[in-house]
Structure formats: C-alpha cells, structure tokens
Coordinates of C-alpha atoms in Angstrom, one line a residue:
X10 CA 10.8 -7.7 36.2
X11 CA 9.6 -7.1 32.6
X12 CA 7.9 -10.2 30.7
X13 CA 10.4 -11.3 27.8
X14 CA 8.4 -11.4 24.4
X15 CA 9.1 -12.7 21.0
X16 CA 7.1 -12.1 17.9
X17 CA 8.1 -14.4 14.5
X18 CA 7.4 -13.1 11.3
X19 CA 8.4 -13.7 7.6
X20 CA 9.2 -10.0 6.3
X21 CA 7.9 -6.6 6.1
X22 CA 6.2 -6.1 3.1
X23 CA 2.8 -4.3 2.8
X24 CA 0.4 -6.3 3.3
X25 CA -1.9 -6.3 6.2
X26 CA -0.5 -8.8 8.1
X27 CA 2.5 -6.6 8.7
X28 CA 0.5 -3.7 9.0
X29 CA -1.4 -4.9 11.8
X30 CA 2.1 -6.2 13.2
X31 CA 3.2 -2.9 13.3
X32 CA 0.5 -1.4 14.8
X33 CA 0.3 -4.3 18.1
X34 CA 4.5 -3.5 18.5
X35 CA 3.6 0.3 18.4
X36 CA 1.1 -0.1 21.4
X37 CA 2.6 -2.4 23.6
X38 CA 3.6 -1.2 27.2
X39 CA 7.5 -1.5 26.7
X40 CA 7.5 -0.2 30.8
X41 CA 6.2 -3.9 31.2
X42 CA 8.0 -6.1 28.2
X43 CA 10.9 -6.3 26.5
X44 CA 10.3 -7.4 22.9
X45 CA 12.5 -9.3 20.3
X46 CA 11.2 -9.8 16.9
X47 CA 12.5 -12.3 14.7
X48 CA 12.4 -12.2 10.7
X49 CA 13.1 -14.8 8.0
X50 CA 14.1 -12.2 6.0
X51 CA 14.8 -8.4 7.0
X52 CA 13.1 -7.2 3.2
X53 CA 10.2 -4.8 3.0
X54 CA 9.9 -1.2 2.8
X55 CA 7.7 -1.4 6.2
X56 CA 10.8 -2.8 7.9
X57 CA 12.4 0.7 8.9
X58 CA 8.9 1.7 10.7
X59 CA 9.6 -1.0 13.5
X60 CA 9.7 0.8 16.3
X61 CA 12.4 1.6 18.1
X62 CA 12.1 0.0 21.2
X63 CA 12.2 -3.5 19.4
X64 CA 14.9 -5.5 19.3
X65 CA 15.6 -7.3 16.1
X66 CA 17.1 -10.3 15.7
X67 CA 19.2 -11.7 13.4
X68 CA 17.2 -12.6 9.8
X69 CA 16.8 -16.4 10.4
X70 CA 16.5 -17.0 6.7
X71 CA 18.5 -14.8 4.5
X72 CA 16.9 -14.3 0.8
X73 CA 13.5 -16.3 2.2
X74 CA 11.2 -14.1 0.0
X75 CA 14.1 -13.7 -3.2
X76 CA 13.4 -15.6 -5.9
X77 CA 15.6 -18.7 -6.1
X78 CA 17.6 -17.7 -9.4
X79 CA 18.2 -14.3 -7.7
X80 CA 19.0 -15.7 -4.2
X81 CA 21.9 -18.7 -5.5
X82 CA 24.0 -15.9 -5.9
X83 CA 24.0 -14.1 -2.8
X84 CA 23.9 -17.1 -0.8
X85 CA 27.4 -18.6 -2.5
X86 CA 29.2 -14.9 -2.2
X87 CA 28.1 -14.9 1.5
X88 CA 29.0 -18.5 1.8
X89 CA 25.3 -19.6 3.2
X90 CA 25.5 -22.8 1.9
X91 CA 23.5 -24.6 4.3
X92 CA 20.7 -22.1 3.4
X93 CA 21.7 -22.6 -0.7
X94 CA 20.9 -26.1 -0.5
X95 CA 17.7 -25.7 1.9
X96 CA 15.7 -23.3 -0.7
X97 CA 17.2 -25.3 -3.7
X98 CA 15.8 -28.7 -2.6
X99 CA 12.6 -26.9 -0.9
X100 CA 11.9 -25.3 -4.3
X101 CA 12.4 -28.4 -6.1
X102 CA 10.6 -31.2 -3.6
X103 CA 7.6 -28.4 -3.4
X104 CA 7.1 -28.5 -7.7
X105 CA 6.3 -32.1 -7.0
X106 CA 3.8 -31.7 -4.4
X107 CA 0.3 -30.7 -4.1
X108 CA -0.5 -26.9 -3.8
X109 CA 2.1 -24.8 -2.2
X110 CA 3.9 -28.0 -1.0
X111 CA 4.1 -26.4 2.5
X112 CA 4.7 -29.3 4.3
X113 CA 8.0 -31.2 2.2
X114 CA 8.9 -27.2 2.5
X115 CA 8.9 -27.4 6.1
X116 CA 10.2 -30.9 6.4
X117 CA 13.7 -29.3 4.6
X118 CA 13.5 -25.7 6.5
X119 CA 12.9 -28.1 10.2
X120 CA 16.6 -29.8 8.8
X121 CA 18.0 -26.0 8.3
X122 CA 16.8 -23.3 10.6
X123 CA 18.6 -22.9 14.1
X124 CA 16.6 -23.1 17.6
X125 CA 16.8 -20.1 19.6
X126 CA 19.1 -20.1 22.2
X127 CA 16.8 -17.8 24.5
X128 CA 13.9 -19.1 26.7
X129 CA 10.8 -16.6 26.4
X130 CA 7.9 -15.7 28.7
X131 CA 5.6 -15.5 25.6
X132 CA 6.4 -16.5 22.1
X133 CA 3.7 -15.4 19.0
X134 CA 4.0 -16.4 15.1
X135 CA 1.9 -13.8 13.8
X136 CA 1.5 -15.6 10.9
X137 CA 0.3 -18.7 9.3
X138 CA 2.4 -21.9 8.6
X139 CA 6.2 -21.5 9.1
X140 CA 5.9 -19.0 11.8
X141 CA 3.1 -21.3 13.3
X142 CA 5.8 -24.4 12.6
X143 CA 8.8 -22.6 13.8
X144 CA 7.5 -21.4 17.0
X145 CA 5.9 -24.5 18.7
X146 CA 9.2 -26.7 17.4
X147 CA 12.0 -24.4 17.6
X148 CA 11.4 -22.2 20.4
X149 CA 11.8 -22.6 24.3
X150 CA 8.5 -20.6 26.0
X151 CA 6.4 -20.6 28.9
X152 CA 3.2 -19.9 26.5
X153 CA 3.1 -20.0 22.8
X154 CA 0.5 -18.3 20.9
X155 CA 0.0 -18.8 17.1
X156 CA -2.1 -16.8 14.6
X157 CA -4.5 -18.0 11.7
X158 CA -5.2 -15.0 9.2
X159 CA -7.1 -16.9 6.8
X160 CA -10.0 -18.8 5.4
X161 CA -8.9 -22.7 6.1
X162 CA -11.6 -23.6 3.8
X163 CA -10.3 -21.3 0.9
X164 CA -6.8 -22.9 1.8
X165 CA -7.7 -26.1 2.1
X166 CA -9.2 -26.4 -1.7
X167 CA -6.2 -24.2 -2.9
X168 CA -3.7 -26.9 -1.4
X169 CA -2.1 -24.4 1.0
X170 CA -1.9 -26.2 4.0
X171 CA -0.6 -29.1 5.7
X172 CA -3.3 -30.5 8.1
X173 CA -1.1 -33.1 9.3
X174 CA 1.6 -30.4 11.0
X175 CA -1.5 -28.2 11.7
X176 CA -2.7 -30.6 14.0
X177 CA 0.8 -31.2 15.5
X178 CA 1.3 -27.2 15.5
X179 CA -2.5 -26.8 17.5
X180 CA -1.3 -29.4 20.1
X181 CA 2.0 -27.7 21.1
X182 CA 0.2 -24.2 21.3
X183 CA -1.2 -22.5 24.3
X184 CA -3.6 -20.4 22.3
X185 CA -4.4 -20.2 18.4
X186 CA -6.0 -16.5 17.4
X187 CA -8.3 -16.1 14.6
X188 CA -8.3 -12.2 13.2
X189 CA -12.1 -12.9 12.5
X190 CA -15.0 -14.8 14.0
X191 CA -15.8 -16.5 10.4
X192 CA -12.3 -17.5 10.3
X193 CA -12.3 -18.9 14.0
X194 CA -15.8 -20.6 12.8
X195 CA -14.5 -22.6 10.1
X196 CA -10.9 -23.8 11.7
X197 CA -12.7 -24.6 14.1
X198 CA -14.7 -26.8 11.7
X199 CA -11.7 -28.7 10.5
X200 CA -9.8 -28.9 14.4
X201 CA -12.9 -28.7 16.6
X202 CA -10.3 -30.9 18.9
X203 CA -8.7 -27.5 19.7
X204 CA -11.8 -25.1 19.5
X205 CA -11.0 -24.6 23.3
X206 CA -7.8 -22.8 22.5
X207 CA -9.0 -20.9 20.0
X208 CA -9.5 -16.9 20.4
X209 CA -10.5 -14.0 18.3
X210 CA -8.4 -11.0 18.4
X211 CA -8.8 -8.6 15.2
X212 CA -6.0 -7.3 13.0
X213 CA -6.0 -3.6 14.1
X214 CA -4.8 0.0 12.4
X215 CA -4.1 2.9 14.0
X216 CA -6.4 5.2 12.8
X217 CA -4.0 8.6 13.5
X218 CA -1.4 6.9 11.3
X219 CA -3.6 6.4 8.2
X220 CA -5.2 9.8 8.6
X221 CA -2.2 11.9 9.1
X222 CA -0.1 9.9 6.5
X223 CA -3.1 10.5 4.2
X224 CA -2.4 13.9 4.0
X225 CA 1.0 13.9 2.5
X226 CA 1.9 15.5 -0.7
X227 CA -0.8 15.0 -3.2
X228 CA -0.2 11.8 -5.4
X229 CA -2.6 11.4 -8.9
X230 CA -0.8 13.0 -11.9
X231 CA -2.4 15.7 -13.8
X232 CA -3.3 12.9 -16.3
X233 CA -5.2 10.6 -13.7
X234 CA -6.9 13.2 -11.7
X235 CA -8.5 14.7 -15.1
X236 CA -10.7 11.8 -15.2
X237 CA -13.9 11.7 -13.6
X238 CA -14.3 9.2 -11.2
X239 CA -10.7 7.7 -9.3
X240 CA -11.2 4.2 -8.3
X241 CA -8.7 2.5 -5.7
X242 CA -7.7 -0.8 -4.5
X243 CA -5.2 -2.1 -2.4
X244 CA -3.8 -5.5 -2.2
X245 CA -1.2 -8.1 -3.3
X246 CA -1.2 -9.5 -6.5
X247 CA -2.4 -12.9 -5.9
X248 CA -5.3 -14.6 -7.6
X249 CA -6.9 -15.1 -4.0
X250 CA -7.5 -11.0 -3.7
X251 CA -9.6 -10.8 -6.4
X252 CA -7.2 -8.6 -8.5
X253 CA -8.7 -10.2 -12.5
X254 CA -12.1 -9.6 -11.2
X255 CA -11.0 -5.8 -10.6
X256 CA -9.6 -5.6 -14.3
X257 CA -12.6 -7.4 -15.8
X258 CA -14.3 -4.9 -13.9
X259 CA -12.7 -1.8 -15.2
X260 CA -13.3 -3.5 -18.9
X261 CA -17.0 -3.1 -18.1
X262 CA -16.7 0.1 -17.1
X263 CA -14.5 1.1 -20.0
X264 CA -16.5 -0.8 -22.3
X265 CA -19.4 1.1 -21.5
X266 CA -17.8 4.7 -21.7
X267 CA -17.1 5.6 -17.7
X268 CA -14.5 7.9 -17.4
X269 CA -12.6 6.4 -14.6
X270 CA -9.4 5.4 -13.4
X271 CA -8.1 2.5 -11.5
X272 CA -5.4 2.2 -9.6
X273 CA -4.2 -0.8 -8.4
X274 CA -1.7 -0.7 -5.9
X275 CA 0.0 -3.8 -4.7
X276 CA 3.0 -6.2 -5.7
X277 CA 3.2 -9.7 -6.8
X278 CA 3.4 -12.8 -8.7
X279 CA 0.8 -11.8 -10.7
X280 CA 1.8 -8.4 -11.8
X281 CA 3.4 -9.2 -15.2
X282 CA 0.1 -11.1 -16.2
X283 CA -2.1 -8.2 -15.3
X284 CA -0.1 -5.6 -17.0
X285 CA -0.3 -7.8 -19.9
X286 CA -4.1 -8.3 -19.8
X287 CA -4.6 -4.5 -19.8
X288 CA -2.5 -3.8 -22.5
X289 CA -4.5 -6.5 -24.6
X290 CA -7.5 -5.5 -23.2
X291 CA -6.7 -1.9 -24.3
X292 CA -7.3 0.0 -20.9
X293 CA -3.8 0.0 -19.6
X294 CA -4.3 4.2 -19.6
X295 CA -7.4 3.5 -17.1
X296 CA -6.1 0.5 -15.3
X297 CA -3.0 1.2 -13.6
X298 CA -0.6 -1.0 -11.8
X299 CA 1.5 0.9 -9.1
X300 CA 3.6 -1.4 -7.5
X301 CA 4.5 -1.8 -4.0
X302 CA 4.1 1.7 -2.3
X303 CA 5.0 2.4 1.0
X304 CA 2.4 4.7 2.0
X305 CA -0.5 4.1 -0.3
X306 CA -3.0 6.8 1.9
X307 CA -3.4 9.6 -0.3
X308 CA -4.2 7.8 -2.8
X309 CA -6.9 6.2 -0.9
X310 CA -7.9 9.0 0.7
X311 CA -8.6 11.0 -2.5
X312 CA -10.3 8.3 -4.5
X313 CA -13.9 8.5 -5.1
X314 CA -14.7 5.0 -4.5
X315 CA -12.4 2.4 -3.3
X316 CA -12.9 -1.5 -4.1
X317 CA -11.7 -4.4 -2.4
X318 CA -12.5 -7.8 -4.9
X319 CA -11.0 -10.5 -2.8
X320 CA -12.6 -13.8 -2.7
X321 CA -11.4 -15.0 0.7
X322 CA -10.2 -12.7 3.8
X323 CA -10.2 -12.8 7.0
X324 CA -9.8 -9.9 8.4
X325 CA -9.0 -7.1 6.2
X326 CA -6.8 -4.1 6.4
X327 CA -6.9 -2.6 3.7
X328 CA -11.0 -2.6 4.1
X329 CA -10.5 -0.9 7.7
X330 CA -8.1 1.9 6.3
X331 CA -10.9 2.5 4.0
X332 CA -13.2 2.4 6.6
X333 CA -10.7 4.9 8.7
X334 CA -10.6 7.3 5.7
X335 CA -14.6 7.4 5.4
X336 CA -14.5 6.3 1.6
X337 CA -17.0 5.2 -0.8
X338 CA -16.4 0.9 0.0
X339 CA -17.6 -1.9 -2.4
X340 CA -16.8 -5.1 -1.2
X341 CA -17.3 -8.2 -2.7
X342 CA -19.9 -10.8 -1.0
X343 CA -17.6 -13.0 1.4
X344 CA -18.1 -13.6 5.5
X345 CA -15.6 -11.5 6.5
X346 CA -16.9 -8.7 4.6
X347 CA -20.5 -9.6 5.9
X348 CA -18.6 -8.4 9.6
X349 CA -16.9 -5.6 8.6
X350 CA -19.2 -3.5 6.3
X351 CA -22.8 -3.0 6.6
X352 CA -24.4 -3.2 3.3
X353 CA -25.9 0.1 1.8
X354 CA -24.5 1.6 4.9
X355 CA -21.4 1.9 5.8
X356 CA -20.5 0.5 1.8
X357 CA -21.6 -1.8 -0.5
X358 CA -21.6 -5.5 -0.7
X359 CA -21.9 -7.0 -4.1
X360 CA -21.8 -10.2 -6.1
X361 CA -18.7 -12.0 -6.4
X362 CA -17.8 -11.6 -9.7
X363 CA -16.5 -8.6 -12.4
X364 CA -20.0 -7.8 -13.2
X365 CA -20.8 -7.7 -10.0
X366 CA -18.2 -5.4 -8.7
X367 CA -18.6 -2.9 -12.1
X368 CA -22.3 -3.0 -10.8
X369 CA -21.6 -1.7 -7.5
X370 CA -19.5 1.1 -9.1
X371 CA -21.7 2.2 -11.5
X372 CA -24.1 2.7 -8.4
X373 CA -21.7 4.9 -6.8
X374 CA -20.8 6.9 -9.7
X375 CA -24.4 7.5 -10.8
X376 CA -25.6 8.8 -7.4
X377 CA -23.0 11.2 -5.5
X378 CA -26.0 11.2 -3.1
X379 CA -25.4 7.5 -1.9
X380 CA -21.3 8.2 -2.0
X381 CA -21.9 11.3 0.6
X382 CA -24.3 9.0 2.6
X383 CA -21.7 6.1 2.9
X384 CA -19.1 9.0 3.7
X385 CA -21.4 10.7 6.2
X386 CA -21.8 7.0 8.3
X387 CA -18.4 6.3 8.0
X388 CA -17.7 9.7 9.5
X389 CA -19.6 9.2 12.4
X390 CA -18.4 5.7 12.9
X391 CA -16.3 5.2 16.2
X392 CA -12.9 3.8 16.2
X393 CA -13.0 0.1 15.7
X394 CA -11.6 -2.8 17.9
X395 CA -9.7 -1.3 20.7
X396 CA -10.5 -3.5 22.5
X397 CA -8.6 -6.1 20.9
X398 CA -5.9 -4.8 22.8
X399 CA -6.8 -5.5 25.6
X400 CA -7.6 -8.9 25.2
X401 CA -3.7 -10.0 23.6
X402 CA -2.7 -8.5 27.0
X403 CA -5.1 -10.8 28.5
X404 CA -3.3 -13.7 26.6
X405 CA 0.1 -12.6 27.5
X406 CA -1.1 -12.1 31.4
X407 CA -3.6 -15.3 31.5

C-alpha cells in the first residue's frame, strides 16, 4: 500500500524555495507514494510545472500573497469573508508589532484556517513559519517533518521570527531539516533542546532542467548584448538578498567607465525603490530590472559573470544553477557561500559590501584568463547533492 504524503507550501513563485520544491516532487517514486500538496495561495508562474502526478488541494488561503487593498475586493465578490476579516486584522495587529509580526499573524490565521480532514503517513512544511505552524497544529500525521531555509541569526535581529511558537512548533515535530550545515549550526544555537531532531538535507536542482531550458530562444536585446561585459543576478527583491549592494555596485562600475550591463532579475517589495535609485543614479540603461521571469536560464547562461550579493542564505539556488551552468560566480562573503563556492576556484568570494562586489568584477572583467579557469572547474565539477535524496527517503522510511 503506497505511503500517503503531504507537502505544505505558501505559493509558487520563483524563488528557490519553490524551485527546490519542484525539483524533490519531480523525483519522488510515485510507484511508492501518493502525494497531495497543499498551497495558501495557488499564484506563481512555477505553479503550472507541478507535476502531474500531484494532487493539489484546494488553496487554503485565497489572495495570501495579494496585497490587502487588492485582495478586499476579491474576497467580498467571492463572499470569503471569514478570510476578509483574517488578513484585515492580521495586517493591522502585525503594523503594531515588532518585525514581521509573525506571531499576532499566526495567532489570527490559527482562528481562520481549517484542519485537514485527512490523516497522513508523512506531513512536510517546506517552508519556514506558517507552513512550520500549520503543519504540527492543523494536521493529523504519523510523522511531521518541518523545514528551516534560513539564517535564524539574520532573522532573529531582523524581527522575523517568533521563538516562542518555534519552540512549540520544534516540540510537535518528528524532524526539523536545515538546507545547510551553517544553518543547522546556528538553530541549533538558539534550540540546542531539539539539536537531536535536527537534519541537513540540501535544496536541490535538477541539473538537465537548467541546462536544457538554458538553451531556449536567445534573450539580451540587440541593445544589451552590444555591451561588453553582461552581468547577472537572480533573486527577490528584498533588502536581505543584497539587491542595493548590486546597484551601488554597478555605480562603481559605471562610475569608473566599464561597459557592462546588469540585469537584475527578480520581483518584489523593493522594486519600485530600485528602479527609482537607477534612474537618479543615472544608470538605469546599464542596470536593469526584469521582473519575475519564469525561466531566467538563458540569461544566466550567456552572462559573462553572474553575482549573487545576498547578506544571509542558506542554501542557495540560484548560486547552484550558476554553478550548473559553469559561470563566472562572485559571491559575497557569508557561511553558506563559504560551503558552496570555493574561493578563486570554482568563483569568487568577496567582501560584503558594493565595493567589494564591483571589486570582484573588475577581477573578472580584467582577466578572461581567470573567467575561463572558473569555467573550466565548474565544468569538470560533478553533479552536486544527490544524495540528498536519498536521505528525505530515509526520513519518510525511518
């Protein structure tokens, strides 16, 4: 008799989270599970690549990710009210509170959101917080397992979590898995109580995918491609990914006469704000805001470097789809860089700052020779973590 599995979720937008979602539910052995998969909100353009063999549920928050103004609407035409009055006095109670105001949020969603009415062999939030909250309060399960795709430090002095309903969250759990050993390493520092649960499993890609889709239609303009060097980075537009370090950067560059474009490819609450920085900064013709793009591959794979600024991961994607497509990688000089690229190697690892990151660049763009050696490792690198598979079987099974 097949195991009965349920992921949780928020949406499926681009980011790596749901990347490395999609890649797990693309290798799992449906001969031996059947697999439901539970959104609080069906939105994202990655949401029609779930593959076919899932079942998915109902949305178990309609308009979660829609902007309040935008959802009151559609939640009084399609008579939601229950859900009108959750996300009004959510978005109001959290204005009050520290940070994010995650846990008054969760206090009014825990009044709202239904329990599922099916009992589960294995249930997995693959991501932190409500997922996390949700699954070990509002789901029956022989085993729960529950995710943790960041820096708790980071979070912590940003106001993002809720310790308290951590803690409660940890208890309830049969395992917690960390996408990275620095990010086991430090939750552990804050919950050593629950170290014993804790398990690292890294987000994965499927290297095929990023190389085949890489190869579609070519994607610069003849306006970007006529400059010299095509810088690249992925990410969303949050201050946490580094995103005003890569436009200080480009400045620099700029500033200094490089002939280069950047392209910044992502979506946001922080998109308006950079588009209005480059335009005062006067390199909105180099610096380039795409917006969300479902497959962002070719443009990765035909930039001459590609830079990831963050100033906390944990495990990165868009840094392994880099890696996949053998480009030139600067990084910026956090732990969970320190474990994924091998400075002067396989890319470079530079200071945490603008000047830092135009540094690295202007290394790369002065020697094609160090470019072709980065290349040249990356080429000869063998896939990563496979067997990360292996052990979330040996979670599911244990």
């Amino acid at each position: 008799m097949k195991k009965q599995l349920l992921f949780v979720t928020q949406y499926m937008q681009t980011g790596g989270i749901e990347k490395s979602l999609l890649t797990l539910l693309s290798d799992i052995d449906y001969e031996k599970y059947d697999v439901d998969l539970l959104l609080f909100d069906h939105s994202g353009v990655l949401f029609k690549w779930i593959p076919q063999q899932i079942n998915i549920l109902p949305p178990l928050f309609e308009t979660f990710s829609t902007p309040l103004l935008q959802a009151v609407p559609e939640l009084i035409k399609k008579k939601k009210y229950r859900l009108l009055i959750g996300k009004s006095l959510a978005a109001t109670l959290s204005k009050l509170s520290k940070g994010m105001g995650t846990g008054i949020r969760w206090r009014v969603y825990r009044q709202i959101l239904q329990r599922q009415p099916k009992h589960y062999d294995v249930a997995i939030s693959y991501i932190d917080f409500f997922c996390n909250y949700y699954v070990t309060e509002k789901v029956s399960a022989d085993k729960k397992i529950v995710y943790n795709h960041m820096d708790y430090a980071y979070s912590q002095i940003n106001g993002w979590p809720c310790p308290e309903l951590e803690r409660r969250t940890f208890s309830e759990c049969d395992y917690i898995v960390s996408v990275a050993d620095s990010a086991k390493h430090t939750l552990a520092s804050y919950f050593p109580e629950f170290s014993t649960k804790m398990q690292v499993i890294h987000n994965r890609i499927s290297a095929e995918t990023v190389r085949s889709l890489s190869k579609e239609a070519p994607v610069f303009t003849e306006e970007k491609a006529s400059y010299h060097i095509n810088i690249v980075t992925v990410a969303r537009l949050v201050d946490e990914k580094g995103v005003f370090f890569a436009l200080e950067a480009c400045k620099i560059l700029v500033r200094e006469g490089y002939d280069i474009s950047w392209l910044l490819i992502g979506n946001g609450p922080l998109y308006e704000n950079l588009q209005q920085k480059a335009n005062e900064m006067g390199i909105n013709q180099h610096f380039i805001l795409l917006g969300e793009k479902e497959n962002p591959y070719p443009y990765m794979g035909l930039c001459d470097i590609y830079v990831q600024p963050s100033k906390t991961e944990a495990h990165c994607v868009a840094v392994e789809e880099a890696i996949v497509l053998s480009r030139p990688i600067v990084v910026t000089d956090i732990p969970s860089f320190q474990n994924q690229i091998q400075d002067e190697k396989t890319g470079l690892i530079v200071e945490l700052s603008a000047t830092g990151i135009a540094e690295g660049v202007k290394r790369l763009i002065h020697s094609y020779e160090l470019r072709e050696k980065l290349t040249d490792h990356l080429l000869n690198t063998c896939e990563r973590d496979q067997e990360h598979l292996h052990k979330f079987y040996q979670l599911i099974e244990g």
